[in-house]
């Protein structure tokens, strides 16, 4: 049982790394930092499409990962 849960945790951790690496970056250049609020005009829009799917997948995967880690620590 322990080996199965540990294997699932390993596969899930690799999956989380891949999903996080696929997410687009939201970095701003130094010139945007001096421009003030103009750069924030479109910055607070909701994620749509593929980006929204990646965010939801990341959240669900991380919840499963921490739940599995907690389970492994309590059982074994």
Rosetta silent file (secondary structure, phi, psi, omega in degrees, C-alpha in Angstrom):
SEQUENCE: XXXXXXXXXXXXXXXXXXXXXXXXXXXXXXXXXXXXXXXXXXXXXXXXXXXXXXXXXXXXXXXXXXXXXXXXXXXX
SCORE:     score description
SCORE:     0.000 S_00000001
   1 L     0.000  -42.421 -179.313    0.000    0.000    0.000 S_00000001
   2 H   -62.513  -41.749 -179.489    2.823    2.342    0.920 S_00000001
   3 H   -65.482  -37.172  179.208    4.594    1.734   -2.389 S_00000001
   4 H   -66.572  -46.295  179.495    1.441    2.426   -4.382 S_00000001
   5 H   -64.862  -37.548  178.866    0.756    5.709   -2.568 S_00000001
   6 H   -67.874  -37.295  176.568    4.387    6.751   -2.905 S_00000001
   7 H   -66.361  -41.678  177.157    4.327    6.021   -6.653 S_00000001
   8 H   -62.613  -39.802  179.184    1.135    8.059   -7.059 S_00000001
   9 H   -65.851  -38.823  177.374    2.771   10.916   -5.159 S_00000001
  10 H   -64.694  -46.154  178.956    5.835   10.779   -7.416 S_00000001
  11 H   -63.232  -41.618  179.645    3.717   10.828  -10.585 S_00000001
  12 H   -65.418  -37.647  179.518    1.598   13.663   -9.182 S_00000001
  13 H   -67.703  -38.655  176.025    4.669   15.736   -8.297 S_00000001
  14 H   -65.848  -40.251  178.091    6.064   15.410  -11.846 S_00000001
  15 H   -62.585  -41.268  179.162    2.631   16.349  -13.227 S_00000001
  16 H   -63.556  -41.436  178.857    2.493   19.452  -10.987 S_00000001
  17 H   -61.626  -42.858 -179.893    5.927   20.563  -12.189 S_00000001
  18 H   -65.391  -44.488 -178.584    4.845   20.220  -15.824 S_00000001
  19 H   -64.593  -41.242  179.474    1.555   22.084  -15.289 S_00000001
  20 H   -67.787  -37.882  179.318    3.255   24.953  -13.458 S_00000001
  21 H   -68.052  -26.213 -179.532    5.957   25.223  -16.129 S_00000001
  22 H   -78.851  -16.685 -176.860    3.293   25.470  -18.854 S_00000001
  23 L   -69.844  140.475  179.834    1.590   28.486  -17.299 S_00000001
  24 L   -70.260  148.461  179.262    2.281   31.817  -19.009 S_00000001
  25 L   -82.206  154.832  179.003    4.372   34.357  -17.140 S_00000001
  26 L  -126.184   41.235 -179.191    2.971   37.694  -16.045 S_00000001
  27 L   -79.264  153.987  177.789    6.188   39.607  -15.534 S_00000001
  28 L  -118.758  146.413  178.855    6.437   43.306  -16.186 S_00000001
  29 L   -78.134  170.487 -178.764    9.420   45.151  -17.498 S_00000001
  30 H   -65.108  -31.412  179.865   11.157   47.919  -15.582 S_00000001
  31 H   -67.335  -32.814  178.045    9.569   50.579  -17.785 S_00000001
  32 H   -69.414  -27.355  179.743    6.094   49.426  -16.744 S_00000001
  33 H   -67.546  -31.734 -179.400    7.025   49.859  -13.093 S_00000001
  34 H   -86.351  -12.485 -176.687    7.616   53.593  -13.636 S_00000001
  35 H   -81.216  -17.792  176.014    4.435   54.131  -15.668 S_00000001
  36 H    89.454 -139.441 -173.022    2.146   53.645  -12.688 S_00000001
  37 H   -74.080  -11.086 -177.875   -1.422   52.414  -12.882 S_00000001
  38 H   -63.045  -31.228 -179.788   -1.656   52.215  -16.659 S_00000001
  39 H   -74.931  -18.515 -178.655   -0.086   48.768  -16.640 S_00000001
  40 H   -90.613   -0.269 -176.424   -2.726   47.535  -14.178 S_00000001
  41 L   -61.024  -45.857 -178.718   -5.668   48.462  -16.406 S_00000001
  42 L  -106.096    7.132 -176.162   -5.890   45.054  -18.031 S_00000001
  43 L   -77.538  -16.412 -174.448   -3.949   43.127  -15.408 S_00000001
  44 L  -105.310   20.310  177.967   -6.921   42.136  -13.269 S_00000001
  45 L   -76.582  152.798  178.721   -8.954   40.317  -15.903 S_00000001
  46 L   -71.547  147.855  176.418  -10.060   36.761  -15.254 S_00000001
  47 L   -71.548  140.010 -179.279   -8.143   33.968  -16.874 S_00000001
  48 L  -130.412  154.902  173.622   -9.964   32.415  -19.817 S_00000001
  49 L    68.755 -131.709 -175.003   -9.538   29.361  -21.945 S_00000001
  50 H   -62.803  -36.455  179.830   -6.346   27.360  -21.638 S_00000001
  51 H   -65.618  -38.766  178.274   -4.961   29.539  -18.851 S_00000001
  52 H   -66.351  -39.003  177.979   -8.068   28.970  -16.709 S_00000001
  53 H   -64.114  -41.737  178.761   -7.806   25.215  -17.244 S_00000001
  54 H   -63.298  -40.747  179.736   -4.146   25.286  -16.178 S_00000001
  55 H   -64.478  -45.791  179.814   -4.965   27.242  -13.019 S_00000001
  56 H   -65.426  -39.801  177.968   -7.764   24.859  -12.028 S_00000001
  57 H   -63.333  -39.886  178.806   -5.598   21.830  -12.811 S_00000001
  58 H   -64.105  -44.981 -178.439   -2.806   23.241  -10.665 S_00000001
  59 H   -63.349  -47.213 -179.430   -5.105   23.882   -7.713 S_00000001
  60 H   -63.717  -42.102 -179.743   -6.691   20.422   -7.855 S_00000001
  61 H   -63.857  -41.259  179.566   -3.297   18.737   -8.263 S_00000001
  62 H   -68.628  -36.338  176.128   -1.819   20.602   -5.305 S_00000001
  63 H   -64.046  -43.473  176.869   -4.794   19.752   -3.097 S_00000001
  64 H   -63.333  -41.195 -179.520   -4.384   16.079   -4.018 S_00000001
  65 H   -61.928  -48.573 -178.987   -0.647   16.273   -3.414 S_00000001
  66 H   -69.643  -34.263  175.112   -0.963   17.769    0.060 S_00000001
  67 H   -64.473  -41.514  178.495   -3.798   15.403    0.941 S_00000001
  68 H   -68.360  -38.619  177.041   -1.692   12.447   -0.130 S_00000001
  69 H   -63.815  -41.611  177.877    1.331   13.776    1.772 S_00000001
  70 H   -64.316  -42.867  178.993   -0.783   14.170    4.910 S_00000001
  71 H   -61.882  -44.760  178.691   -2.197   10.665    4.477 S_00000001
  72 H   -63.894  -36.230 -179.816    1.254    9.169    4.049 S_00000001
  73 H   -72.314  -30.717 -179.117    2.557   10.959    7.122 S_00000001
  74 H   -83.013  -34.101 -176.478   -0.339    9.780    9.287 S_00000001
  75 H   -82.227  -36.911 -172.720   -0.483    6.173    8.092 S_00000001
  76 L  -121.769    0.000    0.000    3.188    5.365    7.908 S_00000001
